[in-house]
Amino acid sequence: MMYTVSDESLWHGRIDDKENRDHFRNFQAVDVIDATGDLTERYDVGILGYAVDRGVHMNQGRVGAKHGPDAVRTKFGNLPLMKDISIADFGNVSTDEPYVEAVQKEYAELISKTNDYAKFHLLIGGGHDIAYAHFKGLKALYPDQTIGVVNIDAHFDLRDAQYATSGTGFKQILDEDADAGYLVLGLQEVGNTQYLFNVAEQYDVKYVLAEDIDYDTTDEIIQSFIEQYDVIMLTLCLDVLDSAFAPGVSAPCSFGLTPQQVERLIREVLSYGKTRHLSIAEMNPEYDIDGRTAKLVGHISFHAVHRNPNIL
């Protein structure tokens, strides 16, 4: 496992003006920070990359997501800077080890360390084993508060395995924390075996199938779930999106959600003011087409930042 400060050259794009901030794009307002040093300045947004796809490999998925964080930076950076927000890039963690437990621990520690220096965090993967690291970071920050996990995903990721993978994270969470709850939005029946549905029932996991998203009951289910917990962990697996919109993912999906549906779900969860970190997983540049998936994540991040009660 290792931490690296971000490459400043990733932050580039069109320059309309070098002084008038009304013309600025995000890359013109980013400070690249060494998160291992002493942190002093506070920002509106913090970006922390999980450049790891070893967990995807161990879950029999296609690798390449370790390049996701930097691909997203380049697309997010060229989008407009609205409301003159301040942005810190806290760098990446990565690993050459065969297992992900150590890098998950390091990432959780960085979430905890950088938490007070950004009002809202974008946690960019990398495989969805980022979710367990995300949760461990929140438990360190909120040890005495209950955490509800909202996962926008085609899959339960409730697998059993000898070692942590991108498919085990939510079962790890539920096994470790009896007070945690779990809601999946956008689930695909074809993406989960009957065994996984059985595990979900055993752990009282709530879910809304992709075909039922945006019916009147969806927001009611979200509200009922969120009201039960002090803190809400929000995580997005990009394989919930239809592959026509997001080809550059570890496990592409047919009959998936649209970008508009995903953005609306994120906005709905954020509206309750209990979420200060959004993790986005499985962005895989190796299989992207014309950078469209990375750009889509950039847009999702843009909306998550600019329609966020923690920042506005």
PDB file of C-alpha atoms in Angstrom:
ATOM      1  CA  MET A   1       0.000   0.000   0.000  1.00  0.00           C
ATOM      2  CA  MET A   2       1.153   3.518  -0.658  1.00  0.00           C
ATOM      3  CA  TYR A   3      -0.015   7.097  -0.636  1.00  0.00           C
ATOM      4  CA  THR A   4       0.818   9.495  -3.463  1.00  0.00           C
ATOM      5  CA  VAL A   5       0.220  13.209  -3.793  1.00  0.00           C
ATOM      6  CA  SER A   6      -1.799  13.981  -6.915  1.00  0.00           C
ATOM      7  CA  ASP A   7      -0.090  14.977 -10.132  1.00  0.00           C
ATOM      8  CA  GLU A   8      -0.895  18.651 -10.627  1.00  0.00           C
ATOM      9  CA  SER A   9      -0.810  18.178 -14.418  1.00  0.00           C
ATOM     10  CA  LEU A  10      -4.086  16.233 -14.172  1.00  0.00           C
ATOM     11  CA  TRP A  11      -5.829  19.500 -13.379  1.00  0.00           C
ATOM     12  CA  HIS A  12      -6.035  21.282 -16.705  1.00  0.00           C
ATOM     13  CA  GLY A  13      -8.598  22.522 -19.203  1.00  0.00           C
ATOM     14  CA  ARG A  14      -9.977  25.499 -21.052  1.00  0.00           C
ATOM     15  CA  ILE A  15      -8.965  28.919 -19.709  1.00  0.00           C
ATOM     16  CA  ASP A  16     -11.380  31.754 -20.441  1.00  0.00           C
ATOM     17  CA  ASP A  17      -9.855  34.162 -17.937  1.00  0.00           C
ATOM     18  CA  LYS A  18      -6.982  33.957 -15.455  1.00  0.00           C
ATOM     19  CA  GLU A  19      -8.273  36.526 -12.964  1.00  0.00           C
ATOM     20  CA  ASN A  20     -12.067  36.799 -13.071  1.00  0.00           C
ATOM     21  CA  ARG A  21     -13.282  33.793 -11.072  1.00  0.00           C
ATOM     22  CA  ASP A  22     -16.690  33.945 -12.755  1.00  0.00           C
ATOM     23  CA  HIS A  23     -14.913  32.452 -15.769  1.00  0.00           C
ATOM     24  CA  PHE A  24     -13.084  29.765 -13.793  1.00  0.00           C
ATOM     25  CA  ARG A  25     -13.333  26.026 -14.145  1.00  0.00           C
ATOM     26  CA  ASN A  26     -12.702  23.628 -11.295  1.00  0.00           C
ATOM     27  CA  PHE A  27      -9.062  22.980 -12.203  1.00  0.00           C
ATOM     28  CA  GLN A  28      -8.288  26.666 -11.656  1.00  0.00           C
ATOM     29  CA  ALA A  29      -9.458  26.468  -8.041  1.00  0.00           C
ATOM     30  CA  VAL A  30      -7.888  23.182  -6.899  1.00  0.00           C
ATOM     31  CA  ASP A  31      -5.146  22.994  -4.301  1.00  0.00           C
ATOM     32  CA  VAL A  32      -3.097  19.785  -4.409  1.00  0.00           C
ATOM     33  CA  ILE A  33      -2.473  18.791  -0.799  1.00  0.00           C
ATOM     34  CA  ASP A  34      -0.122  16.273   0.811  1.00  0.00           C
ATOM     35  CA  ALA A  35      -2.578  14.574   3.164  1.00  0.00           C
ATOM     36  CA  THR A  36       0.238  12.953   5.137  1.00  0.00           C
ATOM     37  CA  GLY A  37       1.473  16.344   6.310  1.00  0.00           C
ATOM     38  CA  ASP A  38      -0.004  18.889   8.677  1.00  0.00           C
ATOM     39  CA  LEU A  39      -3.390  20.098   7.452  1.00  0.00           C
ATOM     40  CA  THR A  40      -4.458  23.635   8.279  1.00  0.00           C
ATOM     41  CA  GLU A  41      -6.630  25.161   5.563  1.00  0.00           C
ATOM     42  CA  ARG A  42     -10.303  24.215   5.237  1.00  0.00           C
ATOM     43  CA  TYR A  43     -12.106  23.688   1.942  1.00  0.00           C
ATOM     44  CA  ASP A  44     -15.625  23.202   0.662  1.00  0.00           C
ATOM     45  CA  VAL A  45     -14.774  19.996  -1.223  1.00  0.00           C
ATOM     46  CA  GLY A  46     -12.112  17.364  -0.657  1.00  0.00           C
ATOM     47  CA  ILE A  47     -11.188  14.695  -3.215  1.00  0.00           C
ATOM     48  CA  LEU A  48      -9.537  11.462  -2.111  1.00  0.00           C
ATOM     49  CA  GLY A  49      -8.732   8.724  -4.616  1.00  0.00           C
ATOM     50  CA  TYR A  50      -8.811   4.964  -4.029  1.00  0.00           C
ATOM     51  CA  ALA A  51      -6.613   3.817  -6.914  1.00  0.00           C
ATOM     52  CA  VAL A  52      -7.144   0.121  -6.253  1.00  0.00           C
ATOM     53  CA  ASP A  53      -8.718  -2.637  -8.344  1.00  0.00           C
ATOM     54  CA  ARG A  54      -7.194  -5.663  -6.653  1.00  0.00           C
ATOM     55  CA  GLY A  55     -10.534  -6.297  -4.956  1.00  0.00           C
ATOM     56  CA  VAL A  56     -12.211  -6.344  -8.381  1.00  0.00           C
ATOM     57  CA  HIS A  57      -9.736  -8.958  -9.581  1.00  0.00           C
ATOM     58  CA  MET A  58     -10.413 -11.085  -6.503  1.00  0.00           C
ATOM     59  CA  ASN A  59     -14.145 -10.783  -7.217  1.00  0.00           C
ATOM     60  CA  GLN A  60     -13.586 -12.107 -10.764  1.00  0.00           C
ATOM     61  CA  GLY A  61     -14.235  -8.732 -12.377  1.00  0.00           C
ATOM     62  CA  ARG A  62     -12.319  -6.965 -15.123  1.00  0.00           C
ATOM     63  CA  VAL A  63      -9.490  -4.811 -13.835  1.00  0.00           C
ATOM     64  CA  GLY A  64      -8.559  -1.245 -14.716  1.00  0.00           C
ATOM     65  CA  ALA A  65     -10.488   0.730 -12.096  1.00  0.00           C
ATOM     66  CA  LYS A  66      -7.268   1.681 -10.310  1.00  0.00           C
ATOM     67  CA  HIS A  67      -6.901   4.360 -12.998  1.00  0.00           C
ATOM     68  CA  GLY A  68     -10.392   5.690 -12.284  1.00  0.00           C
ATOM     69  CA  PRO A  69      -9.582   8.480  -9.814  1.00  0.00           C
ATOM     70  CA  ASP A  70      -7.163  10.270 -12.137  1.00  0.00           C
ATOM     71  CA  ALA A  71      -9.498   9.889 -15.134  1.00  0.00           C
ATOM     72  CA  VAL A  72     -12.295  11.499 -13.128  1.00  0.00           C
ATOM     73  CA  ARG A  73     -10.039  14.344 -11.996  1.00  0.00           C
ATOM     74  CA  THR A  74      -9.360  15.387 -15.597  1.00  0.00           C
ATOM     75  CA  LYS A  75     -13.073  15.481 -16.476  1.00  0.00           C
ATOM     76  CA  PHE A  76     -14.276  17.104 -13.251  1.00  0.00           C
ATOM     77  CA  GLY A  77     -11.499  19.655 -13.488  1.00  0.00           C
ATOM     78  CA  ASN A  78     -12.724  21.093 -16.782  1.00  0.00           C
ATOM     79  CA  LEU A  79     -16.277  21.675 -15.554  1.00  0.00           C
ATOM     80  CA  PRO A  80     -17.335  25.181 -14.440  1.00  0.00           C
ATOM     81  CA  LEU A  81     -16.529  26.421 -10.955  1.00  0.00           C
ATOM     82  CA  MET A  82     -19.886  27.478  -9.591  1.00  0.00           C
ATOM     83  CA  LYS A  83     -20.557  29.483  -6.430  1.00  0.00           C
ATOM     84  CA  ASP A  84     -16.785  29.985  -6.079  1.00  0.00           C
ATOM     85  CA  ILE A  85     -16.274  26.834  -4.001  1.00  0.00           C
ATOM     86  CA  SER A  86     -12.823  25.807  -2.784  1.00  0.00           C
ATOM     87  CA  ILE A  87     -11.458  22.370  -3.694  1.00  0.00           C
ATOM     88  CA  ALA A  88      -8.673  20.294  -2.152  1.00  0.00           C
ATOM     89  CA  ASP A  89      -7.174  17.265  -3.858  1.00  0.00           C
ATOM     90  CA  PHE A  90      -5.924  15.031  -1.056  1.00  0.00           C
ATOM     91  CA  GLY A  91      -4.241  12.486  -3.367  1.00  0.00           C
ATOM     92  CA  ASN A  92      -4.525   8.726  -3.889  1.00  0.00           C
ATOM     93  CA  VAL A  93      -3.904   5.503  -2.072  1.00  0.00           C
ATOM     94  CA  SER A  94      -2.874   2.421  -4.040  1.00  0.00           C
ATOM     95  CA  THR A  95      -1.361  -0.979  -3.381  1.00  0.00           C
ATOM     96  CA  ASP A  96       0.872  -3.645  -4.877  1.00  0.00           C
ATOM     97  CA  GLU A  97      -0.163  -6.185  -2.258  1.00  0.00           C
ATOM     98  CA  PRO A  98      -2.265  -9.245  -3.173  1.00  0.00           C
ATOM     99  CA  TYR A  99      -4.996  -8.305  -0.681  1.00  0.00           C
ATOM    100  CA  VAL A 100      -6.833  -5.063   0.059  1.00  0.00           C
ATOM    101  CA  GLU A 101      -7.254  -5.073   3.838  1.00  0.00           C
ATOM    102  CA  ALA A 102      -4.167  -2.935   4.482  1.00  0.00           C
ATOM    103  CA  VAL A 103      -4.988  -0.314   1.850  1.00  0.00           C
ATOM    104  CA  GLN A 104      -8.585  -0.142   3.095  1.00  0.00           C
ATOM    105  CA  LYS A 105      -7.255   0.621   6.564  1.00  0.00           C
ATOM    106  CA  GLU A 106      -4.948   3.341   5.232  1.00  0.00           C
ATOM    107  CA  TYR A 107      -7.767   4.889   3.211  1.00  0.00           C
ATOM    108  CA  ALA A 108     -10.109   4.903   6.216  1.00  0.00           C
ATOM    109  CA  GLU A 109      -7.443   6.683   8.240  1.00  0.00           C
ATOM    110  CA  LEU A 110      -7.086   9.356   5.539  1.00  0.00           C
ATOM    111  CA  ILE A 111     -10.857   9.876   5.453  1.00  0.00           C
ATOM    112  CA  SER A 112     -10.758  10.446   9.181  1.00  0.00           C
ATOM    113  CA  LYS A 113      -7.690  12.711   9.027  1.00  0.00           C
ATOM    114  CA  THR A 114      -8.969  14.949   6.214  1.00  0.00           C
ATOM    115  CA  ASN A 115     -12.585  15.059   7.409  1.00  0.00           C
ATOM    116  CA  ASP A 116     -12.380  18.387   9.246  1.00  0.00           C
ATOM    117  CA  TYR A 117     -10.653  20.059   6.312  1.00  0.00           C
ATOM    118  CA  ALA A 118     -13.497  19.740   3.796  1.00  0.00           C
ATOM    119  CA  LYS A 119     -17.222  20.225   4.241  1.00  0.00           C
ATOM    120  CA  PHE A 120     -17.885  17.423   1.751  1.00  0.00           C
ATOM    121  CA  HIS A 121     -15.712  14.617   0.405  1.00  0.00           C
ATOM    122  CA  LEU A 122     -15.703  12.952  -3.005  1.00  0.00           C
ATOM    123  CA  LEU A 123     -14.164   9.503  -2.535  1.00  0.00           C
ATOM    124  CA  ILE A 124     -13.292   8.214  -5.993  1.00  0.00           C
ATOM    125  CA  GLY A 125     -12.447   4.590  -6.847  1.00  0.00           C
ATOM    126  CA  GLY A 126     -11.251   2.156  -7.724  1.00  0.00           C
ATOM    127  CA  GLY A 127     -13.164  -1.010  -6.917  1.00  0.00           C
ATOM    128  CA  HIS A 128     -16.194  -1.083  -4.668  1.00  0.00           C
ATOM    129  CA  ASP A 129     -14.050  -2.380  -1.832  1.00  0.00           C
ATOM    130  CA  ILE A 130     -13.785   1.380  -1.288  1.00  0.00           C
ATOM    131  CA  ALA A 131     -17.156   1.007   0.482  1.00  0.00           C
ATOM    132  CA  TYR A 132     -15.751  -0.925   3.433  1.00  0.00           C
ATOM    133  CA  ALA A 133     -12.914   1.613   3.762  1.00  0.00           C
ATOM    134  CA  HIS A 134     -15.503   4.400   3.560  1.00  0.00           C
ATOM    135  CA  PHE A 135     -17.493   2.797   6.382  1.00  0.00           C
ATOM    136  CA  LYS A 136     -14.430   2.273   8.579  1.00  0.00           C
ATOM    137  CA  GLY A 137     -13.529   5.921   8.128  1.00  0.00           C
ATOM    138  CA  LEU A 138     -17.018   6.957   9.233  1.00  0.00           C
ATOM    139  CA  LYS A 139     -16.929   4.637  12.269  1.00  0.00           C
ATOM    140  CA  ALA A 140     -13.716   6.310  13.387  1.00  0.00           C
ATOM    141  CA  LEU A 141     -15.366   9.719  13.013  1.00  0.00           C
ATOM    142  CA  TYR A 142     -18.736   8.785  14.538  1.00  0.00           C
ATOM    143  CA  PRO A 143     -18.075   5.903  16.963  1.00  0.00           C
ATOM    144  CA  ASP A 144     -21.189   6.519  19.033  1.00  0.00           C
ATOM    145  CA  GLN A 145     -23.629   7.220  16.205  1.00  0.00           C
ATOM    146  CA  THR A 146     -25.647   4.843  14.077  1.00  0.00           C
ATOM    147  CA  ILE A 147     -24.783   4.583  10.395  1.00  0.00           C
ATOM    148  CA  GLY A 148     -27.203   3.779   7.606  1.00  0.00           C
ATOM    149  CA  VAL A 149     -25.612   2.690   4.331  1.00  0.00           C
ATOM    150  CA  VAL A 150     -27.297   3.716   1.078  1.00  0.00           C
ATOM    151  CA  ASN A 151     -25.784   1.944  -1.916  1.00  0.00           C
ATOM    152  CA  ILE A 152     -26.872   2.881  -5.446  1.00  0.00           C
ATOM    153  CA  ASP A 153     -25.897  -0.373  -7.100  1.00  0.00           C
ATOM    154  CA  ALA A 154     -26.986  -3.236  -9.337  1.00  0.00           C
ATOM    155  CA  HIS A 155     -25.540  -5.716  -6.844  1.00  0.00           C
ATOM    156  CA  PHE A 156     -25.933  -6.511  -3.149  1.00  0.00           C
ATOM    157  CA  ASP A 157     -22.179  -7.163  -2.673  1.00  0.00           C
ATOM    158  CA  LEU A 158     -23.015  -9.443   0.262  1.00  0.00           C
ATOM    159  CA  ARG A 159     -20.611 -12.202  -0.690  1.00  0.00           C
ATOM    160  CA  ASP A 160     -18.550 -14.390   1.602  1.00  0.00           C
ATOM    161  CA  ALA A 161     -14.842 -14.745   0.844  1.00  0.00           C
ATOM    162  CA  GLN A 162     -11.666 -15.617   2.696  1.00  0.00           C
ATOM    163  CA  TYR A 163     -10.314 -12.150   1.964  1.00  0.00           C
ATOM    164  CA  ALA A 164     -12.024  -8.831   1.301  1.00  0.00           C
ATOM    165  CA  THR A 165     -13.039  -8.184  -2.314  1.00  0.00           C
ATOM    166  CA  SER A 166     -15.158  -5.652  -4.172  1.00  0.00           C
ATOM    167  CA  GLY A 167     -18.120  -7.974  -3.537  1.00  0.00           C
ATOM    168  CA  THR A 168     -17.844  -8.495   0.232  1.00  0.00           C
ATOM    169  CA  GLY A 169     -17.889  -4.980   1.658  1.00  0.00           C
ATOM    170  CA  PHE A 170     -21.485  -4.677   2.785  1.00  0.00           C
ATOM    171  CA  LYS A 171     -21.595  -8.057   4.460  1.00  0.00           C
ATOM    172  CA  GLN A 172     -18.415  -7.078   6.298  1.00  0.00           C
ATOM    173  CA  ILE A 173     -20.165  -3.905   7.463  1.00  0.00           C
ATOM    174  CA  LEU A 174     -23.289  -5.721   8.668  1.00  0.00           C
ATOM    175  CA  ASP A 175     -21.266  -8.465  10.373  1.00  0.00           C
ATOM    176  CA  GLU A 176     -19.156  -5.923  12.258  1.00  0.00           C
ATOM    177  CA  ASP A 177     -21.839  -3.426  13.232  1.00  0.00           C
ATOM    178  CA  ALA A 178     -25.191  -4.757  14.440  1.00  0.00           C
ATOM    179  CA  ASP A 179     -26.574  -1.205  14.507  1.00  0.00           C
ATOM    180  CA  ALA A 180     -25.808  -0.500  10.844  1.00  0.00           C
ATOM    181  CA  GLY A 181     -28.542  -0.630   8.219  1.00  0.00           C
ATOM    182  CA  TYR A 182     -28.341  -1.238   4.483  1.00  0.00           C
ATOM    183  CA  LEU A 183     -30.482   0.028   1.596  1.00  0.00           C
ATOM    184  CA  VAL A 184     -29.724  -0.781  -2.061  1.00  0.00           C
ATOM    185  CA  LEU A 185     -31.209   1.371  -4.831  1.00  0.00           C
ATOM    186  CA  GLY A 186     -31.264   0.157  -8.439  1.00  0.00           C
ATOM    187  CA  LEU A 187     -30.748  -3.542  -7.742  1.00  0.00           C
ATOM    188  CA  GLN A 188     -30.828  -5.935 -10.698  1.00  0.00           C
ATOM    189  CA  GLU A 189     -32.399  -9.359 -10.248  1.00  0.00           C
ATOM    190  CA  VAL A 190     -30.182 -10.724 -13.020  1.00  0.00           C
ATOM    191  CA  GLY A 191     -27.077  -9.508 -11.189  1.00  0.00           C
ATOM    192  CA  ASN A 192     -27.669 -11.448  -7.966  1.00  0.00           C
ATOM    193  CA  THR A 193     -28.145 -15.135  -7.265  1.00  0.00           C
ATOM    194  CA  GLN A 194     -30.927 -16.483  -5.099  1.00  0.00           C
ATOM    195  CA  TYR A 195     -28.321 -17.091  -2.402  1.00  0.00           C
ATOM    196  CA  LEU A 196     -27.579 -13.355  -2.242  1.00  0.00           C
ATOM    197  CA  PHE A 197     -31.285 -12.557  -1.968  1.00  0.00           C
ATOM    198  CA  ASN A 198     -31.427 -15.045   0.898  1.00  0.00           C
ATOM    199  CA  VAL A 199     -28.496 -13.330   2.629  1.00  0.00           C
ATOM    200  CA  ALA A 200     -30.186  -9.968   2.127  1.00  0.00           C
ATOM    201  CA  GLU A 201     -33.339 -11.271   3.783  1.00  0.00           C
ATOM    202  CA  GLN A 202     -31.325 -12.712   6.656  1.00  0.00           C
ATOM    203  CA  TYR A 203     -29.711  -9.311   7.313  1.00  0.00           C
ATOM    204  CA  ASP A 204     -32.953  -7.365   6.790  1.00  0.00           C
ATOM    205  CA  VAL A 205     -31.500  -5.492   3.826  1.00  0.00           C
ATOM    206  CA  LYS A 206     -33.885  -3.069   2.146  1.00  0.00           C
ATOM    207  CA  TYR A 207     -33.795  -2.633  -1.622  1.00  0.00           C
ATOM    208  CA  VAL A 208     -35.562  -1.106  -4.610  1.00  0.00           C
ATOM    209  CA  LEU A 209     -35.217  -2.890  -7.941  1.00  0.00           C
ATOM    210  CA  ALA A 210     -34.003  -0.867 -10.917  1.00  0.00           C
ATOM    211  CA  GLU A 211     -37.361  -1.288 -12.619  1.00  0.00           C
ATOM    212  CA  ASP A 212     -39.126   0.269  -9.611  1.00  0.00           C
ATOM    213  CA  ILE A 213     -36.899   3.329  -9.209  1.00  0.00           C
ATOM    214  CA  ASP A 214     -38.796   6.623  -9.426  1.00  0.00           C
ATOM    215  CA  TYR A 215     -42.139   5.177  -8.550  1.00  0.00           C
ATOM    216  CA  ASP A 216     -43.814   7.149  -5.756  1.00  0.00           C
ATOM    217  CA  THR A 217     -42.673   4.675  -3.113  1.00  0.00           C
ATOM    218  CA  THR A 218     -38.938   5.146  -3.810  1.00  0.00           C
ATOM    219  CA  ASP A 219     -38.638   8.448  -1.951  1.00  0.00           C
ATOM    220  CA  GLU A 220     -40.783   7.106   0.876  1.00  0.00           C
ATOM    221  CA  ILE A 221     -38.454   4.130   1.267  1.00  0.00           C
ATOM    222  CA  ILE A 222     -35.423   6.443   1.262  1.00  0.00           C
ATOM    223  CA  GLN A 223     -36.986   8.754   3.849  1.00  0.00           C
ATOM    224  CA  SER A 224     -38.064   5.911   6.112  1.00  0.00           C
ATOM    225  CA  PHE A 225     -34.569   4.422   6.011  1.00  0.00           C
ATOM    226  CA  ILE A 226     -32.641   7.658   6.539  1.00  0.00           C
ATOM    227  CA  GLU A 227     -34.769   8.732   9.495  1.00  0.00           C
ATOM    228  CA  GLN A 228     -33.618   5.667  11.436  1.00  0.00           C
ATOM    229  CA  TYR A 229     -29.925   6.638  11.478  1.00  0.00           C
ATOM    230  CA  ASP A 230     -27.690   9.444  12.733  1.00  0.00           C
ATOM    231  CA  VAL A 231     -25.245   9.347   9.814  1.00  0.00           C
ATOM    232  CA  ILE A 232     -25.848   8.234   6.235  1.00  0.00           C
ATOM    233  CA  MET A 233     -23.042   6.673   4.200  1.00  0.00           C
ATOM    234  CA  LEU A 234     -23.762   7.181   0.499  1.00  0.00           C
ATOM    235  CA  THR A 235     -21.962   5.099  -2.099  1.00  0.00           C
ATOM    236  CA  LEU A 236     -22.464   4.702  -5.838  1.00  0.00           C
ATOM    237  CA  CYS A 237     -21.369   1.744  -7.926  1.00  0.00           C
ATOM    238  CA  LEU A 238     -21.309   2.849 -11.549  1.00  0.00           C
ATOM    239  CA  ASP A 239     -22.463  -0.546 -12.783  1.00  0.00           C
ATOM    240  CA  VAL A 240     -25.962   0.528 -11.732  1.00  0.00           C
ATOM    241  CA  LEU A 241     -26.012   2.708 -14.846  1.00  0.00           C
ATOM    242  CA  ASP A 242     -27.037   1.304 -18.187  1.00  0.00           C
ATOM    243  CA  SER A 243     -23.926   0.416 -20.185  1.00  0.00           C
ATOM    244  CA  ALA A 244     -25.094   2.702 -22.998  1.00  0.00           C
ATOM    245  CA  PHE A 245     -24.301   5.600 -20.661  1.00  0.00           C
ATOM    246  CA  ALA A 246     -21.423   4.032 -18.707  1.00  0.00           C
ATOM    247  CA  PRO A 247     -19.399   1.497 -20.697  1.00  0.00           C
ATOM    248  CA  GLY A 248     -16.240   2.136 -18.673  1.00  0.00           C
ATOM    249  CA  VAL A 249     -17.081   0.109 -15.569  1.00  0.00           C
ATOM    250  CA  SER A 250     -15.892  -3.154 -14.074  1.00  0.00           C
ATOM    251  CA  ALA A 251     -19.230  -4.962 -14.617  1.00  0.00           C
ATOM    252  CA  PRO A 252     -21.366  -3.354 -17.364  1.00  0.00           C
ATOM    253  CA  CYS A 253     -25.130  -3.472 -16.946  1.00  0.00           C
ATOM    254  CA  SER A 254     -28.016  -3.927 -19.347  1.00  0.00           C
ATOM    255  CA  PHE A 255     -31.379  -2.410 -18.376  1.00  0.00           C
ATOM    256  CA  GLY A 256     -29.593  -0.123 -15.913  1.00  0.00           C
ATOM    257  CA  LEU A 257     -30.551   3.296 -14.598  1.00  0.00           C
ATOM    258  CA  THR A 258     -30.145   6.541 -16.501  1.00  0.00           C
ATOM    259  CA  PRO A 259     -27.759   9.276 -15.355  1.00  0.00           C
ATOM    260  CA  GLN A 260     -30.768  11.440 -14.524  1.00  0.00           C
ATOM    261  CA  GLN A 261     -32.178   8.762 -12.208  1.00  0.00           C
ATOM    262  CA  VAL A 262     -28.853   8.304 -10.418  1.00  0.00           C
ATOM    263  CA  GLU A 263     -28.338  12.041  -9.995  1.00  0.00           C
ATOM    264  CA  ARG A 264     -31.838  12.424  -8.587  1.00  0.00           C
ATOM    265  CA  LEU A 265     -31.292   9.614  -6.071  1.00  0.00           C
ATOM    266  CA  ILE A 266     -28.055  11.206  -4.886  1.00  0.00           C
ATOM    267  CA  ARG A 267     -29.757  14.582  -4.548  1.00  0.00           C
ATOM    268  CA  GLU A 268     -32.602  13.014  -2.565  1.00  0.00           C
ATOM    269  CA  VAL A 269     -30.229  11.346  -0.096  1.00  0.00           C
ATOM    270  CA  LEU A 270     -28.100  14.472   0.306  1.00  0.00           C
ATOM    271  CA  SER A 271     -31.194  16.588   1.006  1.00  0.00           C
ATOM    272  CA  TYR A 272     -31.434  15.127   4.530  1.00  0.00           C
ATOM    273  CA  GLY A 273     -28.122  16.698   5.557  1.00  0.00           C
ATOM    274  CA  LYS A 274     -26.718  13.518   7.101  1.00  0.00           C
ATOM    275  CA  THR A 275     -24.114  12.781   4.438  1.00  0.00           C
ATOM    276  CA  ARG A 276     -20.668  14.362   4.179  1.00  0.00           C
ATOM    277  CA  HIS A 277     -18.934  11.766   2.001  1.00  0.00           C
ATOM    278  CA  LEU A 278     -19.913  10.250  -1.357  1.00  0.00           C
ATOM    279  CA  SER A 279     -17.904   7.304  -2.632  1.00  0.00           C
ATOM    280  CA  ILE A 280     -18.061   6.431  -6.340  1.00  0.00           C
ATOM    281  CA  ALA A 281     -16.770   3.025  -7.407  1.00  0.00           C
ATOM    282  CA  GLU A 282     -15.835   0.945 -10.455  1.00  0.00           C
ATOM    283  CA  MET A 283     -14.868   3.735 -12.910  1.00  0.00           C
ATOM    284  CA  ASN A 284     -12.722   1.749 -15.359  1.00  0.00           C
ATOM    285  CA  PRO A 285     -10.926   3.829 -18.039  1.00  0.00           C
ATOM    286  CA  GLU A 286      -9.606   0.657 -19.707  1.00  0.00           C
ATOM    287  CA  TYR A 287     -13.083  -0.021 -21.096  1.00  0.00           C
ATOM    288  CA  ASP A 288     -14.358   3.526 -21.470  1.00  0.00           C
ATOM    289  CA  ILE A 289     -15.415   4.915 -24.853  1.00  0.00           C
ATOM    290  CA  ASP A 290     -14.405   8.473 -25.695  1.00  0.00           C
ATOM    291  CA  GLY A 291     -14.055   9.197 -21.969  1.00  0.00           C
ATOM    292  CA  ARG A 292     -17.836   9.236 -21.601  1.00  0.00           C
ATOM    293  CA  THR A 293     -17.956   7.331 -18.300  1.00  0.00           C
ATOM    294  CA  ALA A 294     -15.288   9.491 -16.693  1.00  0.00           C
ATOM    295  CA  LYS A 295     -17.121  12.584 -17.910  1.00  0.00           C
ATOM    296  CA  LEU A 296     -20.370  11.192 -16.510  1.00  0.00           C
ATOM    297  CA  VAL A 297     -18.713  10.766 -13.104  1.00  0.00           C
ATOM    298  CA  GLY A 298     -17.426  14.308 -13.392  1.00  0.00           C
ATOM    299  CA  HIS A 299     -20.976  15.514 -13.950  1.00  0.00           C
ATOM    300  CA  ILE A 300     -22.327  13.418 -11.067  1.00  0.00           C
ATOM    301  CA  SER A 301     -19.642  14.910  -8.845  1.00  0.00           C
ATOM    302  CA  PHE A 302     -20.477  18.413 -10.093  1.00  0.00           C
ATOM    303  CA  HIS A 303     -24.142  18.001  -9.159  1.00  0.00           C
ATOM    304  CA  ALA A 304     -23.305  16.364  -5.825  1.00  0.00           C
ATOM    305  CA  VAL A 305     -21.194  19.369  -4.938  1.00  0.00           C
ATOM    306  CA  HIS A 306     -23.471  22.133  -6.207  1.00  0.00           C
ATOM    307  CA  ARG A 307     -26.742  20.721  -4.919  1.00  0.00           C
ATOM    308  CA  ASN A 308     -25.451  19.893  -1.488  1.00  0.00           C
ATOM    309  CA  PRO A 309     -26.839  21.254   1.819  1.00  0.00           C
ATOM    310  CA  ASN A 310     -23.450  20.760   3.478  1.00  0.00           C
ATOM    311  CA  ILE A 311     -21.864  23.328   1.186  1.00  0.00           C
ATOM    312  CA  LEU A 312     -24.582  25.789   0.143  1.00  0.00           C
TER     313      LEU A 312
END
